[in-house]
Short mmCIF file of C-alpha atoms and ligand atoms in Angstrom, two decimals:
data_model
loop_
_atom_site.label_atom_id
_atom_site.label_comp_id
_atom_site.label_asym_id
_atom_site.label_seq_id
_atom_site.Cartn_x
_atom_site.Cartn_y
_atom_site.Cartn_z
CA UNK A 289 -27.02 -12.19 -15.98
CA UNK A 290 -29.60 -9.64 -15.31
CA UNK A 291 -31.43 -9.04 -11.97
CA UNK A 292 -35.06 -10.81 -11.86
CA UNK A 293 -36.94 -10.55 -9.38
CA UNK A 294 -36.82 -11.24 -5.60
CA UNK A 295 -38.07 -14.61 -5.86
CA UNK A 296 -35.28 -17.26 -4.68
CA UNK A 297 -36.64 -19.73 -7.89
CA UNK A 298 -36.20 -17.12 -10.28
CA UNK A 299 -32.55 -17.84 -10.78
CA UNK A 300 -33.41 -21.41 -11.91
CA UNK A 301 -36.01 -20.13 -14.51
CA UNK A 302 -33.97 -18.62 -16.09
CA UNK A 303 -31.40 -21.35 -16.70
CA UNK A 304 -33.78 -23.39 -17.91
CA UNK A 305 -34.73 -20.63 -20.72
CA UNK A 306 -31.09 -20.49 -21.90
CA UNK A 307 -29.31 -23.19 -21.67
CA UNK A 308 -27.79 -26.65 -20.01
CA UNK A 309 -27.60 -26.32 -16.26
CA UNK A 310 -24.27 -27.37 -15.28
CA UNK A 311 -22.92 -24.19 -18.00
CA UNK A 312 -25.04 -21.61 -17.02
CA UNK A 313 -24.71 -22.27 -13.29
CA UNK A 314 -20.91 -22.40 -14.12
CA UNK A 315 -20.61 -19.23 -15.43
CA UNK A 316 -22.91 -17.59 -12.56
CA UNK A 317 -20.21 -19.55 -9.98
CA UNK A 318 -17.25 -18.87 -12.08
CA UNK A 319 -18.53 -14.82 -11.66
CA UNK A 320 -18.75 -14.91 -7.86
CA UNK A 321 -15.32 -16.63 -8.08
CA UNK A 322 -13.65 -14.11 -10.07
CA UNK A 323 -15.00 -11.35 -8.04
CA UNK A 324 -13.43 -13.41 -4.76
CA UNK A 325 -9.91 -13.87 -6.29
CA UNK A 326 -8.76 -10.41 -5.89
CA UNK A 327 -8.37 -11.39 -2.44
CA UNK A 328 -10.52 -9.00 -0.28
CA UNK A 329 -13.55 -11.18 1.48
CA UNK A 330 -16.66 -10.63 0.13
CA UNK A 331 -20.51 -10.74 1.03
CA UNK A 332 -23.71 -11.42 -0.50
CA UNK A 333 -25.21 -7.73 -1.26
CA UNK A 334 -21.57 -6.55 -2.42
CA UNK A 335 -21.48 -9.88 -4.80
CA UNK A 336 -25.61 -9.08 -5.68
CA UNK A 337 -24.98 -6.00 -6.56
CA UNK A 338 -21.36 -6.06 -8.81
CA UNK A 339 -22.84 -9.31 -10.78
CA UNK A 340 -27.00 -7.98 -11.00
CA UNK A 341 -28.31 -11.44 -9.29
CA UNK A 342 -30.11 -11.74 -6.34
CA UNK A 343 -28.99 -11.39 -3.11
CA UNK A 344 -31.13 -15.01 -3.05
CA UNK A 345 -29.17 -16.22 -5.88
CA UNK A 346 -25.86 -15.45 -4.69
CA UNK A 347 -26.61 -17.69 -1.40
CA UNK A 348 -27.25 -20.62 -3.59
CA UNK A 349 -23.85 -20.03 -5.38
CA UNK A 350 -21.92 -19.53 -2.60
CA UNK A 351 -23.74 -22.58 -0.94
CA UNK A 352 -22.65 -24.17 -3.99
CA UNK A 353 -19.42 -23.10 -3.89
CA UNK A 354 -18.20 -24.19 -0.46
CA UNK A 355 -19.92 -28.04 -1.14
CA UNK A 356 -17.22 -28.11 -2.94
CA UNK A 357 -14.62 -26.49 -0.93
CA UNK A 358 -13.93 -23.84 -3.38
CA UNK A 359 -15.08 -20.63 -0.48
CA UNK A 360 -15.27 -20.36 3.22
CA UNK A 361 -16.96 -18.42 5.24
CA UNK A 362 -14.19 -15.85 6.52
CA UNK A 363 -16.06 -14.10 9.65
CA UNK A 364 -18.51 -11.39 9.70
CA UNK A 365 -19.05 -7.67 11.08
CA UNK A 366 -22.03 -5.49 12.19
CA UNK A 367 -22.22 -2.24 10.12
CA UNK A 368 -25.51 -1.03 12.40
CA UNK A 369 -27.95 -3.02 14.77
CA UNK A 370 -29.81 -5.78 12.80
CA UNK A 371 -28.01 -9.20 12.14
CA UNK A 372 -23.91 -8.83 11.82
CA UNK A 373 -22.72 -9.36 7.59
CA UNK A 374 -21.37 -12.65 7.27
CA UNK A 375 -17.84 -12.55 4.87
CA UNK A 376 -16.42 -14.95 2.21
CA UNK A 377 -13.51 -15.64 1.05
CA UNK A 378 -12.20 -17.94 -1.77
CA UNK A 379 -9.98 -21.18 -0.59
CA UNK A 380 -6.71 -20.68 -2.43
CA UNK A 381 -5.98 -24.34 -1.26
CA UNK A 382 -8.81 -26.17 -2.31
CA UNK A 383 -7.09 -26.68 -5.86
CA UNK A 384 -3.74 -26.91 -7.50
CA UNK A 385 -2.90 -27.05 -11.78
CA UNK A 386 0.42 -27.82 -12.56
CA UNK A 387 2.12 -25.88 -15.84
CA UNK A 388 5.52 -26.30 -17.74
CA UNK A 389 7.38 -23.77 -19.54
CA UNK A 390 9.21 -25.97 -22.32
CA UNK A 391 11.50 -24.25 -24.53
CA UNK A 392 14.30 -26.26 -27.06
CA UNK A 393 16.88 -25.76 -23.59
CA UNK A 394 15.05 -26.32 -20.93
CA UNK A 395 11.59 -27.36 -18.95
CA UNK A 396 10.40 -24.66 -15.93
CA UNK A 397 7.54 -26.08 -14.32
CA UNK A 398 5.57 -24.72 -11.16
CA UNK A 399 2.69 -26.05 -9.13
CA UNK A 400 -0.36 -23.07 -8.53
CA UNK A 401 -2.85 -22.71 -5.80
CA UNK A 402 -6.67 -22.24 -7.02
CA UNK A 403 -5.32 -17.91 -7.48
CA UNK A 404 -2.68 -18.59 -9.14
CA UNK A 405 0.10 -18.60 -7.13
CA UNK A 406 3.20 -20.50 -7.17
CA UNK A 407 3.82 -23.02 -4.59
CA UNK A 408 7.02 -24.56 -5.97
CA UNK A 409 8.93 -24.57 -9.32
CA UNK A 410 11.41 -26.56 -10.19
CA UNK A 411 13.84 -26.37 -13.46
CA UNK A 412 15.49 -29.61 -15.79
CA UNK A 413 17.64 -28.73 -18.70
CA UNK A 414 17.31 -30.91 -21.93
CA UNK A 415 18.44 -31.40 -24.69
CA UNK A 416 17.70 -29.51 -27.87
CA UNK A 417 17.36 -32.74 -30.13
CA UNK A 418 15.45 -35.03 -27.33
CA UNK A 419 14.07 -37.26 -29.49
CA UNK A 420 9.80 -37.35 -28.49
CA UNK A 421 9.46 -40.49 -26.38
CA UNK A 422 11.98 -38.97 -24.20
CA UNK A 423 10.90 -35.18 -23.90
CA UNK A 424 7.91 -36.90 -23.25
CA UNK A 425 9.39 -38.89 -19.78
CA UNK A 426 10.79 -35.65 -19.07
CA UNK A 427 8.30 -33.44 -19.01
CA UNK A 428 6.07 -36.10 -17.05
CA UNK A 429 8.73 -36.38 -14.58
CA UNK A 430 8.90 -32.80 -13.43
CA UNK A 431 4.70 -32.88 -13.58
CA UNK A 432 5.14 -36.01 -11.12
CA UNK A 433 7.72 -34.33 -9.04
CA UNK A 434 5.80 -31.06 -8.75
CA UNK A 435 2.54 -32.95 -8.24
CA UNK A 436 3.76 -33.86 -4.54
CA UNK A 437 3.98 -30.64 -3.82
CA UNK A 438 1.12 -28.75 -2.12
CA UNK A 439 -2.88 -29.81 -0.94
CA UNK A 440 -5.79 -29.92 -2.95
CA UNK A 441 -7.00 -31.41 -5.82
CA UNK A 442 -5.26 -31.22 -8.92
CA UNK A 443 -7.13 -30.75 -11.52
CA UNK A 444 -4.15 -30.75 -14.58
CA UNK A 445 -1.41 -29.76 -16.34
CA UNK A 446 -0.98 -26.96 -18.83
CA UNK A 447 2.07 -26.42 -21.28
CA UNK A 448 3.52 -23.27 -22.27
CA UNK A 449 5.60 -23.38 -25.38
CA UNK A 450 7.27 -21.28 -27.96
CA UNK A 451 5.35 -21.56 -31.54
CA UNK A 452 3.95 -22.83 -33.48
CA UNK A 453 1.93 -24.64 -32.06
CA UNK A 454 -1.79 -26.58 -32.19
CA UNK A 455 -3.60 -25.82 -29.01
CA UNK A 456 -6.66 -27.60 -30.46
CA UNK A 457 -5.05 -30.78 -31.03
CA UNK A 458 -2.05 -30.28 -28.76
CA UNK A 459 0.83 -31.01 -31.33
CA UNK A 460 4.24 -29.09 -31.59
CA UNK A 461 4.27 -28.11 -35.32
CA UNK A 462 8.78 -27.73 -34.85
CA UNK A 463 10.40 -25.09 -36.45
CA UNK A 464 10.47 -27.36 -39.73
CA UNK A 465 9.58 -30.63 -41.05
CA UNK A 466 12.72 -31.53 -40.50
CA UNK A 467 12.89 -30.45 -36.38
CA UNK A 468 12.24 -33.99 -34.32
CA UNK A 469 9.47 -32.36 -32.60
CA UNK A 470 7.63 -31.24 -35.58
CA UNK A 471 4.63 -33.46 -35.58
CA UNK A 472 4.68 -34.25 -31.84
CA UNK A 473 1.34 -34.34 -30.06
CA UNK A 474 2.38 -34.27 -26.90
CA UNK A 475 -0.68 -33.47 -25.05
CA UNK A 476 -1.92 -37.01 -25.48
CA UNK A 477 1.50 -38.45 -24.50
CA UNK A 478 1.01 -36.26 -21.78
CA UNK A 479 -2.12 -37.83 -21.31
CA UNK A 480 -1.35 -41.10 -21.24
CA UNK A 481 1.78 -40.96 -19.14
CA UNK A 482 0.08 -38.72 -16.34
CA UNK A 483 -3.43 -39.84 -16.63
CA UNK A 484 -5.07 -36.12 -15.85
CA UNK A 485 -6.44 -33.61 -18.01
CA UNK A 486 -3.64 -31.71 -20.34
CA UNK A 487 -3.87 -28.09 -22.27
CA UNK A 488 -1.00 -27.32 -24.84
CA UNK A 489 -1.07 -23.61 -25.99
CA UNK A 490 1.90 -20.88 -27.17
CA UNK A 491 3.67 -19.28 -24.54
CA UNK A 492 2.12 -15.78 -24.96
CA UNK A 493 -1.50 -17.34 -24.67
CA UNK A 494 -0.14 -18.61 -21.60
CA UNK A 495 1.19 -15.66 -20.25
CA UNK A 496 -1.54 -13.76 -20.83
CA UNK A 497 -4.22 -16.01 -19.10
CA UNK A 498 -1.92 -16.52 -16.40
CA UNK A 499 -2.00 -12.49 -15.86
CA UNK A 500 -5.45 -12.31 -16.14
CA UNK A 501 -6.38 -15.13 -13.66
CA UNK A 502 -4.23 -13.20 -11.17
CA UNK A 503 -5.57 -10.00 -11.86
CA UNK A 504 -9.71 -10.62 -12.26
CA UNK A 505 -11.12 -7.89 -14.73
CA UNK A 506 -8.23 -5.64 -15.55
CA UNK A 507 -6.78 -7.08 -18.46
CA UNK A 508 -10.34 -7.76 -20.17
CA UNK A 509 -9.16 -5.82 -23.24
CA UNK A 510 -5.28 -6.31 -23.01
CA UNK A 511 -2.26 -6.88 -25.34
CA UNK A 512 0.99 -9.49 -23.51
CA UNK A 513 3.91 -9.00 -25.40
CA UNK A 514 6.82 -11.95 -25.12
CA UNK A 515 9.89 -11.44 -25.04
CA UNK A 516 11.75 -14.43 -24.81
CA UNK A 517 14.62 -16.07 -27.65
CA UNK A 518 11.59 -14.89 -30.25
CA UNK A 519 8.97 -12.21 -30.09
CA UNK A 520 5.47 -12.94 -29.76
CA UNK A 521 1.88 -11.53 -28.32
CA UNK A 522 -1.56 -12.59 -27.19
CA UNK A 523 -4.32 -10.79 -27.21
CA UNK A 524 -7.62 -10.82 -24.95
CA UNK A 525 -10.39 -8.38 -26.25
CA UNK A 526 -13.95 -8.40 -24.48
CA UNK A 527 -12.56 -10.92 -21.88
CA UNK A 528 -12.21 -13.45 -24.70
CA UNK A 529 -8.60 -14.70 -25.09
CA UNK A 530 -8.12 -14.56 -28.81
CA UNK A 531 -7.04 -17.27 -31.20
CA UNK A 532 -7.82 -16.23 -34.56
CA UNK A 533 -8.98 -19.01 -37.69
CA UNK A 534 -5.41 -20.65 -37.67
CA UNK A 535 -5.11 -20.08 -33.80
CA UNK A 536 -1.77 -17.88 -34.68
CA UNK A 537 -3.37 -14.59 -33.18
CA UNK A 538 -0.98 -12.07 -32.26
CA UNK A 539 2.00 -13.30 -33.81
CA UNK A 540 3.59 -10.52 -33.76
CA UNK A 541 7.44 -11.49 -34.67
CA UNK A 542 6.91 -11.86 -37.84
CA UNK A 543 5.39 -8.79 -38.50
CA UNK A 544 7.97 -6.31 -41.04
CA UNK A 545 8.89 -3.12 -39.22
CA UNK A 546 11.37 -2.31 -41.17
CA UNK A 547 11.26 -2.65 -45.10
CA UNK A 548 14.71 -4.64 -46.65
CA UNK A 549 15.89 -5.35 -42.98
CA UNK A 550 17.38 -7.63 -41.70
CA UNK A 551 17.02 -11.32 -43.58
CA UNK A 552 15.04 -13.72 -40.95
CA UNK A 553 14.91 -16.96 -40.72
CA UNK A 554 10.99 -17.17 -41.79
CA UNK A 555 12.43 -16.18 -45.14
CA UNK A 556 11.05 -12.42 -44.84
CA UNK A 557 13.58 -9.30 -44.11
CA UNK A 558 13.14 -6.62 -41.66
CA UNK A 559 10.43 -8.71 -39.20
CA UNK A 560 10.27 -7.15 -35.76
CA UNK A 561 11.90 -10.34 -33.97
CA UNK A 562 14.78 -10.48 -36.44
CA UNK A 563 15.46 -6.82 -35.99
CA UNK A 564 14.99 -7.12 -32.26
CA UNK A 565 16.95 -10.40 -31.56
CA UNK A 566 19.73 -8.17 -33.87
CA UNK A 567 19.42 -5.21 -32.24
CA UNK A 568 19.84 -7.02 -28.49
CA UNK A 569 22.78 -9.13 -29.86
CA UNK A 570 24.83 -6.38 -31.24
CA UNK A 571 24.42 -4.69 -27.50
CA UNK A 572 22.18 -1.67 -28.37
CA UNK A 573 19.64 -2.11 -26.15
CA UNK A 574 18.23 1.07 -27.40
CA UNK A 575 17.48 0.01 -30.94
CA UNK A 576 15.75 -3.15 -29.22
CA UNK A 577 13.31 -0.98 -27.18
CA UNK A 578 12.27 0.90 -30.80
CA UNK A 579 11.45 -1.92 -32.34
CA UNK A 580 9.79 -3.35 -29.09
CA UNK A 581 8.14 0.29 -28.95
CA UNK A 582 7.14 0.14 -32.57
CA UNK A 583 5.46 -3.17 -32.39
CA UNK A 584 3.70 -2.24 -28.98
CA UNK A 585 1.97 0.89 -30.42
CA UNK A 586 1.32 -0.82 -33.80
CA UNK A 587 -0.81 -3.69 -32.16
CA UNK A 588 -2.73 -0.60 -29.74
CA UNK A 589 -3.81 0.91 -32.69
CA UNK A 590 -4.94 -2.46 -34.44
CA UNK A 591 -7.05 -3.57 -31.68
CA UNK A 592 -7.30 -1.23 -28.89
CA UNK A 593 -6.02 -2.29 -25.96
CA UNK A 594 -6.13 -0.22 -22.74
CA UNK A 595 -3.61 -2.44 -20.59
CA UNK A 596 -0.43 -4.31 -22.18
CA UNK A 597 1.61 -6.35 -20.12
CA UNK A 598 4.74 -6.97 -21.45
CA UNK A 599 7.28 -10.05 -20.10
CA UNK A 600 10.21 -12.54 -20.65
CA UNK A 601 13.53 -13.01 -20.15
CA UNK A 602 15.09 -10.48 -22.94
CA UNK A 603 12.82 -8.04 -21.47
CA UNK A 604 13.34 -8.50 -18.28
CA UNK A 605 17.29 -8.01 -18.31
CA UNK A 606 16.77 -4.68 -20.05
CA UNK A 607 13.46 -3.68 -18.98
CA UNK A 608 14.08 -0.39 -17.61
CA UNK A 609 15.12 0.92 -21.06
CA UNK A 610 12.35 -1.04 -22.56
CA UNK A 611 9.29 0.44 -20.83
CA UNK A 612 10.62 4.06 -21.09
CA UNK A 613 11.04 3.93 -24.65
CA UNK A 614 7.49 1.76 -25.11
CA UNK A 615 5.64 4.50 -22.44
CA UNK A 616 7.19 7.63 -24.23
CA UNK A 617 5.98 6.03 -27.77
CA UNK A 618 2.71 5.19 -26.97
CA UNK A 619 2.28 8.79 -25.69
CA UNK A 620 3.89 9.95 -28.90
CA UNK A 621 2.01 8.07 -31.16
CA UNK A 622 -1.35 8.10 -29.44
CA UNK A 623 -1.41 12.56 -29.10
CA UNK A 624 -4.01 12.13 -31.82
CA UNK A 625 -6.48 10.22 -29.88
CA UNK A 626 -6.36 12.32 -26.73
CA UNK A 627 -8.89 9.88 -25.11
CA UNK A 628 -6.91 7.12 -25.33
CA UNK A 629 -5.12 6.25 -22.47
CA UNK A 630 -2.87 2.45 -22.78
CA UNK A 631 -1.78 1.59 -19.30
CA UNK A 632 2.32 -0.66 -19.94
CA UNK A 633 3.00 -2.72 -17.28
CA UNK A 634 5.37 -5.25 -16.84
CA UNK A 635 4.82 -8.71 -15.30
CA UNK A 636 5.49 -9.31 -11.78
CA UNK A 637 6.00 -13.11 -12.08
CA UNK A 638 9.52 -13.53 -13.86
CA UNK A 639 10.92 -16.69 -14.79
CA UNK A 640 7.51 -18.52 -13.72
CA UNK A 641 5.59 -16.29 -16.10
CA UNK A 642 4.84 -18.66 -18.76
CA UNK A 643 5.23 -22.04 -16.26
CA UNK A 644 2.51 -20.14 -14.02
CA UNK A 645 0.16 -19.65 -17.20
CA UNK A 646 0.13 -22.72 -18.11
CA UNK A 647 -0.97 -23.76 -14.69
CA UNK A 648 -3.47 -20.35 -14.36
CA UNK A 649 -5.00 -22.04 -18.23
CA UNK A 650 -6.24 -25.18 -16.72
CA UNK A 651 -7.78 -23.39 -13.66
CA UNK A 652 -9.55 -21.22 -16.24
CA UNK A 653 -10.91 -23.96 -17.97
CA UNK A 654 -12.41 -25.50 -15.00
CA UNK A 655 -13.57 -22.22 -13.14
CA UNK A 656 -13.18 -19.15 -15.79
CA UNK A 657 -16.05 -17.45 -17.04
CA UNK A 658 -17.33 -19.35 -20.57
CA UNK A 659 -16.41 -16.20 -22.65
CA UNK A 660 -12.68 -16.95 -22.09
CA UNK A 661 -13.79 -21.01 -23.78
CA UNK A 662 -15.70 -19.59 -26.28
CA UNK A 663 -14.10 -16.57 -27.53
CA UNK A 664 -13.42 -15.45 -31.25
CA UNK A 665 -12.10 -18.27 -33.11
CA UNK A 666 -11.83 -21.07 -30.38
CA UNK A 667 -14.66 -23.13 -31.67
ZN1 LIG B 1755 9.73 -13.41 -39.57
#
């Protein structure tokens, strides 16, 4: 988006040159919405400056967003003589999205507003061996119940689940070919059951999308490390979620952190996940924290992020020792790169992290900047 003179029609001239009207108009709208998502009321001139678009173009974008009910006027202020400045704000209740976190033992679901704020949550225990039709019934029932809460247009359902999962086809790969869930096309089955758009993704990626949706711009170059029943990570680089050639980017759980270490179900030894879970099972929180710190430091070295978000059930329980150990390891490990600063944050979403993240994936799909959809490997 670049500043192109002062004429109101300029923006549209530019749109015709560069691509389909909807997509580019969408990008402008998404950029304004991203600024508004921070929560503070925004003014036309401030938006124009920040986004490098003419104030006239901003007026058109705001008019479009207000027509769709996504934004509204939020009063005005006078900074001296002359016309008062009108302020605008996002309308959180204008849209809703559903998110489900599916694990082997439970379905935790939320419904969120446009900003990703959780309006309602529910948890249902499920049987790990549940046949696929019954699993889909359980997921659909949870989604239907949650859809009854809150107001605003319901955009769709996101499902976040531990890998391996094919987010493009919306298929669970299961833990082995013998797994009853293996090959289950839950996206299409849920779409048929619920008649609404459905997205299925890795739990860690859903979590990272959720964290960045609620904090626009903060996590453009970030990793999220998730410690649930396994250990995983997701990456956002240059504001785009990284998928990789096989949608497996960020699978840190099976990177080796100790040669000849503990056996791992994947058939190798010393995988980060096996070492982490093994140490936790032995009650050795300090050793588990060291494994996590190694994983985080390796990630930071490999992809150069400036923020790392940590979350997941295994981590919340021991977060004090985990956070201290990781921060110390980064300080020690990055000392040579004096100008490298990496902030380590703990997710504040708690048990909602993945479910809310999956809901935010739906929101991002509708209203996110296009870079989030065309990032490395996404096509
Ligand atoms: Zn392994």
